[in-house]
Every structure is written in C-alpha cells, then in structure tokens.
Amino acid sequence: QVQLVESGGGLVQAGDSLRLSCEASGRTFSSYGMGWFRQAPGAEREFVAAIGWTGGNSYYADFVNGRFTISRDDAKKTAYLQMNSLKPEDTAVYYCAANLRRPGSSWDNDYPYWGQGTQVTVSS
C-alpha cells in the first residue's frame, strides 16, 4: 500500500508555471505507475498525465499539448508534474494517483491509491 501527498499548487497568472509534487510513503514506490488527474468545479475528474515504471513511457491528455511534463524520482519517492504556459481553463484540483497493475493508464478506475489533491488556480 502507498500513501500520497500532493503539494505545489497555488494561484498564478495565465502564462505562468507551476511544479506539482506527489510524495509517496512505503518502500516500493518504483513498482507503481503514477498518474495525475484533475477536477474542475462542476466537472468530472479527467486524466492529465501518467508515467510508467522507472525508465518507462509517459502519456498525456490531448489538451496538454506539450505544456506539461510528468516525471518521477524513485530515490525521493516523488512524482512531479511540471506545468508551463498555464491557462485559466487549467484551474482545478489536481490529484496524483498510483497503481501497480496498469502503469501509464489514463483510466482513473485503474488507480486504487490517491492523494488528497492540491488546488491550482490560474487567473486571466
């Protein structure tokens, strides 16, 4: 089992950057595929990005369009989401998630472990 804690959210202006962090507990972080999802007010939760095991591939939602980068540091048991060129429509609560069985999945039901979320607000 793994516990996840996100950090790095905040209020920024359009065009700014943020780096979200997701710190995991437990000894087997490297065994988990990691994902980032987000949920805006009144909207369903949606996939943002995912990364497989160390050295594995990364996957992105179409709306990312090269603006975000997911990465991981297994020594620090931390996953990251670097977000550049932020837009007001990126405003949401961002969640990190972990799964053992389907690394790289964009389906939230594949992820049994979730953090509490971190708020990202982008003003125009």
XYZ file of N, CA and C in Angstrom:
372
model
N 0.850 -1.192 0.000
C 0.000 0.000 0.000
C 0.881 1.235 0.000
N 0.392 2.305 -0.573
C 1.149 3.542 -0.658
C 0.236 4.699 -0.296
N 0.775 5.694 0.367
C 0.056 6.925 0.673
C 0.702 8.063 -0.090
N -0.127 8.957 -0.599
C 0.337 10.011 -1.492
C -0.036 11.380 -0.945
N 0.888 12.314 -1.026
C 0.639 13.681 -0.585
C 1.108 14.641 -1.665
N 0.170 15.410 -2.207
C 0.500 16.391 -3.239
C 0.866 17.734 -2.606
N 1.643 18.499 -3.330
C 1.972 19.862 -2.931
C 2.342 20.647 -4.176
N 2.433 21.967 -4.020
C 2.905 22.807 -5.116
C 1.832 23.596 -5.832
N 0.579 23.385 -5.459
C -0.478 24.163 -6.087
C -0.447 25.606 -5.625
N -1.282 26.427 -6.254
C -1.345 27.814 -5.861
C -2.097 28.650 -6.865
N -2.035 29.969 -6.661
C -2.682 30.928 -7.546
C -1.619 31.572 -8.415
N -1.779 31.454 -9.716
C -0.826 32.033 -10.666
C -1.591 32.742 -11.766
N -0.855 33.486 -12.581
C -1.449 34.164 -13.724
C -1.281 33.328 -14.984
N -2.122 33.589 -15.944
C -2.023 32.897 -17.229
C -0.617 33.077 -17.798
N -0.055 31.988 -18.295
C 1.286 32.002 -18.842
C 2.367 31.597 -17.857
N 2.032 31.564 -16.576
C 2.994 31.176 -15.549
C 3.188 29.658 -15.516
N 4.111 29.252 -14.666
C 4.419 27.830 -14.495
C 4.242 27.418 -13.036
N 3.974 26.154 -12.843
C 3.930 25.545 -11.520
C 4.505 24.141 -11.626
N 5.098 23.666 -10.533
C 5.509 22.274 -10.464
C 4.811 21.624 -9.287
N 4.001 20.647 -9.581
C 3.336 19.875 -8.547
C 4.210 18.685 -8.160
N 4.179 18.368 -6.871
C 4.920 17.219 -6.369
C 3.958 16.247 -5.713
N 4.291 14.987 -5.779
C 3.488 13.937 -5.148
C 4.456 13.020 -4.419
N 4.504 13.135 -3.112
C 5.422 12.338 -2.301
C 4.706 11.102 -1.783
N 5.367 9.967 -1.936
C 4.761 8.694 -1.557
C 5.439 8.108 -0.339
N 4.652 7.392 0.435
C 5.210 6.620 1.531
C 5.369 5.179 1.072
N 6.034 4.376 1.861
C 6.192 2.974 1.505
C 7.538 2.715 0.858
N 7.851 1.447 0.711
C 9.182 1.065 0.242
C 9.238 0.655 -1.220
N 8.099 0.605 -1.871
C 8.087 0.062 -3.229
C 7.586 1.068 -4.250
N 7.909 2.324 -4.069
C 7.429 3.374 -4.975
C 7.770 3.057 -6.418
N 8.938 2.515 -6.651
C 9.382 2.253 -8.020
C 8.506 1.227 -8.731
N 7.719 0.464 -7.982
C 6.846 -0.541 -8.573
C 5.534 0.034 -9.086
N 5.256 1.283 -8.759
C 3.969 1.886 -9.090
C 4.069 2.741 -10.347
N 3.064 2.608 -11.186
C 2.852 3.610 -12.206
C 2.153 4.793 -11.569
N 2.492 5.998 -11.998
C 1.950 7.209 -11.380
C 1.143 7.990 -12.397
N 0.084 8.593 -11.911
C -0.751 9.404 -12.787
C -1.153 10.703 -12.113
N -1.463 11.678 -12.948
C -2.038 12.940 -12.484
C -3.406 13.108 -13.141
N -4.373 13.487 -12.330
C -5.721 13.771 -12.792
C -6.127 15.126 -12.240
N -7.203 15.673 -12.784
C -7.677 16.947 -12.250
C -9.191 16.991 -12.301
N -9.751 17.827 -11.452
C -11.197 18.002 -11.419
C -11.506 19.469 -11.202
N -12.161 20.055 -12.183
C -12.614 21.442 -12.096
C -13.998 21.471 -11.463
N -14.406 22.626 -10.914
C -15.730 22.727 -10.297
C -16.834 22.370 -11.284
N -17.726 21.487 -10.867
C -18.842 21.096 -11.707
C -18.497 20.151 -12.826
N -17.257 19.695 -12.878
C -16.822 18.811 -13.968
C -16.391 17.465 -13.411
N -16.322 16.489 -14.294
C -15.826 15.185 -13.880
C -14.293 15.208 -13.809
N -13.783 14.285 -13.049
C -12.327 14.146 -12.967
C -11.799 13.676 -14.325
N -10.666 14.259 -14.739
C -10.113 13.892 -16.040
C -8.625 13.602 -15.941
N -8.180 12.783 -16.842
C -6.772 12.390 -16.930
C -5.931 13.542 -17.425
N -4.758 13.691 -16.835
C -3.806 14.701 -17.265
C -2.551 14.048 -17.852
N -1.907 13.189 -17.047
C -0.654 12.575 -17.485
C -0.374 11.329 -16.655
N 0.424 10.437 -17.211
C 0.816 9.228 -16.487
C 2.224 8.838 -16.897
N 2.885 8.153 -15.981
C 4.235 7.672 -16.258
C 4.360 6.257 -15.736
N 5.037 5.425 -16.496
C 5.204 4.050 -16.093
C 6.311 3.896 -15.072
N 6.768 2.656 -14.960
C 7.861 2.392 -14.043
C 9.109 3.146 -14.484
N 10.118 3.159 -13.666
C 11.352 3.885 -13.955
C 11.845 3.549 -15.360
N 12.070 4.578 -16.127
C 12.523 4.383 -17.490
C 11.416 4.089 -18.468
N 10.177 4.061 -17.964
C 9.041 3.766 -18.826
C 8.539 4.999 -19.556
N 7.506 4.782 -20.334
C 6.956 5.862 -21.147
C 6.061 6.796 -20.332
N 5.815 7.942 -20.865
C 4.881 8.890 -20.290
C 3.760 9.147 -21.294
N 2.613 9.506 -20.776
C 1.403 9.667 -21.584
C 0.695 10.935 -21.145
N 0.047 11.613 -22.094
C -0.584 12.877 -21.796
C -1.954 12.976 -22.442
N -2.813 13.738 -21.782
C -4.091 14.086 -22.393
C -3.842 15.037 -23.553
N -4.748 15.028 -24.502
C -4.570 15.881 -25.688
C -4.479 17.357 -25.328
N -5.215 17.779 -24.320
C -5.236 19.206 -24.014
C -3.889 19.696 -23.463
N -3.035 18.780 -23.040
C -1.721 19.196 -22.534
C -0.911 19.858 -23.641
N -0.908 19.243 -24.799
C -0.323 19.886 -25.985
C 1.107 20.386 -25.737
N 1.905 19.566 -25.065
C 3.304 19.893 -24.861
C 3.589 20.847 -23.718
N 2.586 21.268 -22.978
C 2.798 22.255 -21.926
C 3.217 21.621 -20.601
N 2.860 20.380 -20.361
C 3.127 19.718 -19.073
C 4.126 18.583 -19.283
N 4.884 18.304 -18.219
C 5.798 17.170 -18.225
C 5.676 16.405 -16.922
N 5.434 15.115 -17.028
C 5.399 14.254 -15.847
C 6.751 13.584 -15.705
N 7.194 13.449 -14.461
C 8.468 12.794 -14.205
C 8.417 12.127 -12.833
N 9.442 11.377 -12.537
C 9.500 10.715 -11.234
C 10.939 10.609 -10.773
N 11.121 10.623 -9.468
C 12.416 10.415 -8.848
C 12.220 9.318 -7.818
N 12.588 8.103 -8.159
C 12.314 6.979 -7.274
C 13.131 7.060 -5.986
N 14.304 7.656 -6.032
C 15.102 7.798 -4.809
C 14.405 8.697 -3.804
N 13.668 9.681 -4.304
C 12.920 10.590 -3.426
C 11.478 10.149 -3.243
N 11.082 9.061 -3.904
C 9.702 8.571 -3.837
C 8.717 9.684 -4.193
N 9.023 10.390 -5.244
C 8.226 11.554 -5.606
C 7.973 11.575 -7.111
N 6.741 11.902 -7.471
C 6.382 12.163 -8.854
C 6.106 13.653 -9.002
N 6.333 14.155 -10.202
C 6.198 15.585 -10.454
C 5.313 15.818 -11.673
N 4.700 16.989 -11.674
C 4.017 17.467 -12.872
C 4.442 18.910 -13.070
N 5.307 19.122 -14.044
C 5.735 20.465 -14.406
C 4.726 21.030 -15.383
N 4.136 22.149 -15.031
C 3.090 22.759 -15.864
C 3.557 24.141 -16.309
N 3.677 24.310 -17.599
C 4.084 25.586 -18.180
C 2.946 26.180 -18.999
N 3.051 27.452 -19.280
C 2.054 28.133 -20.105
C 0.645 27.855 -19.617
N 0.448 28.035 -18.343
C -0.849 27.719 -17.752
C -1.939 28.645 -18.278
N -3.121 28.082 -18.385
C -4.290 28.798 -18.882
C -5.380 28.809 -17.811
N -6.299 29.759 -17.863
C -7.392 29.756 -16.874
C -8.170 28.437 -16.864
N -8.275 27.795 -18.003
C -9.012 26.521 -18.052
C -8.264 25.373 -17.391
N -7.029 25.614 -16.970
C -6.290 24.597 -16.207
C -6.646 24.641 -14.719
N -7.460 25.602 -14.334
C -7.883 25.717 -12.941
C -8.650 24.475 -12.514
N -8.176 23.838 -11.447
C -8.768 22.591 -10.973
C -8.036 22.138 -9.716
N -8.605 21.140 -9.072
C -7.870 20.406 -8.045
C -7.128 19.283 -8.760
N -5.840 19.204 -8.525
C -5.000 18.205 -9.173
C -4.685 17.088 -8.182
N -4.893 15.859 -8.636
C -4.678 14.684 -7.803
C -3.589 13.805 -8.414
N -2.739 13.264 -7.577
C -1.861 12.212 -8.065
C -2.415 10.863 -7.626
N -2.073 9.836 -8.360
C -2.599 8.505 -8.117
C -1.544 7.474 -8.480
N -1.675 6.295 -7.877
C -0.696 5.234 -8.107
C -1.398 3.912 -8.375
N -0.788 3.120 -9.244
C -1.327 1.776 -9.488
C -0.193 0.827 -9.825
N -0.407 -0.428 -9.465
C 0.604 -1.462 -9.671
C 0.401 -2.223 -10.970
N -0.829 -2.314 -11.433
C -1.161 -3.265 -12.495
C -1.105 -2.692 -13.904
N -1.437 -1.428 -14.043
C -1.503 -0.850 -15.375
C -0.783 0.497 -15.411
N 0.534 0.486 -15.310
C 1.268 1.752 -15.364
C 1.033 2.445 -16.688
N 0.838 3.739 -16.605
C 0.582 4.504 -17.812
C -0.879 4.628 -18.178
N -1.756 4.026 -17.384
C -3.177 4.058 -17.700
C -3.746 5.466 -17.565
N -4.699 5.790 -18.424
C -5.407 7.069 -18.346
C -6.792 6.906 -17.715
N -7.110 5.726 -17.248
C -8.415 5.439 -16.671
C -8.317 5.497 -15.162
N -9.086 6.370 -14.541
C -8.926 6.569 -13.108
C -9.283 5.317 -12.308
N -10.143 4.474 -12.827
C -10.501 3.252 -12.102
C -9.337 2.276 -11.965
N -8.285 2.485 -12.727
C -7.096 1.633 -12.604
C -6.221 2.025 -11.424
N -6.533 3.145 -10.801
C -5.684 3.675 -9.739
C -6.367 3.510 -8.376
N -5.887 2.604 -7.537
C -6.501 2.415 -6.218
C -6.017 3.399 -5.155
N -4.916 4.063 -5.433
C -4.337 4.945 -4.411
C -4.331 6.376 -4.915
N -4.834 7.283 -4.060
C -4.996 8.686 -4.424
C -4.520 9.600 -3.315
N -3.986 10.759 -3.715
C -3.691 11.805 -2.768
C -4.920 12.642 -2.482
N -4.739 13.654 -1.647
C -5.860 14.491 -1.225
C -6.133 15.634 -2.201
N -5.210 15.890 -3.097
C -5.390 16.935 -4.098
C -4.743 18.246 -3.702
N -4.382 19.015 -4.701
C -3.829 20.343 -4.490
C -4.491 21.295 -5.486
N -4.893 22.456 -5.002
C -5.641 23.406 -5.838
C -4.693 24.209 -6.719
N -5.030 24.277 -7.985
C -4.332 25.141 -8.935
C -5.357 26.119 -9.490
N -5.076 27.400 -9.337
C -5.956 28.440 -9.851
C -5.151 29.354 -10.758
N -5.630 29.512 -11.994
C -4.938 30.326 -12.977
C -5.842 31.503 -13.325
N -5.382 32.697 -13.047
C -6.160 33.890 -13.338
C -5.794 34.436 -14.715
N -6.752 35.088 -15.330
C -6.520 35.641 -16.687
C -5.968 37.047 -16.631
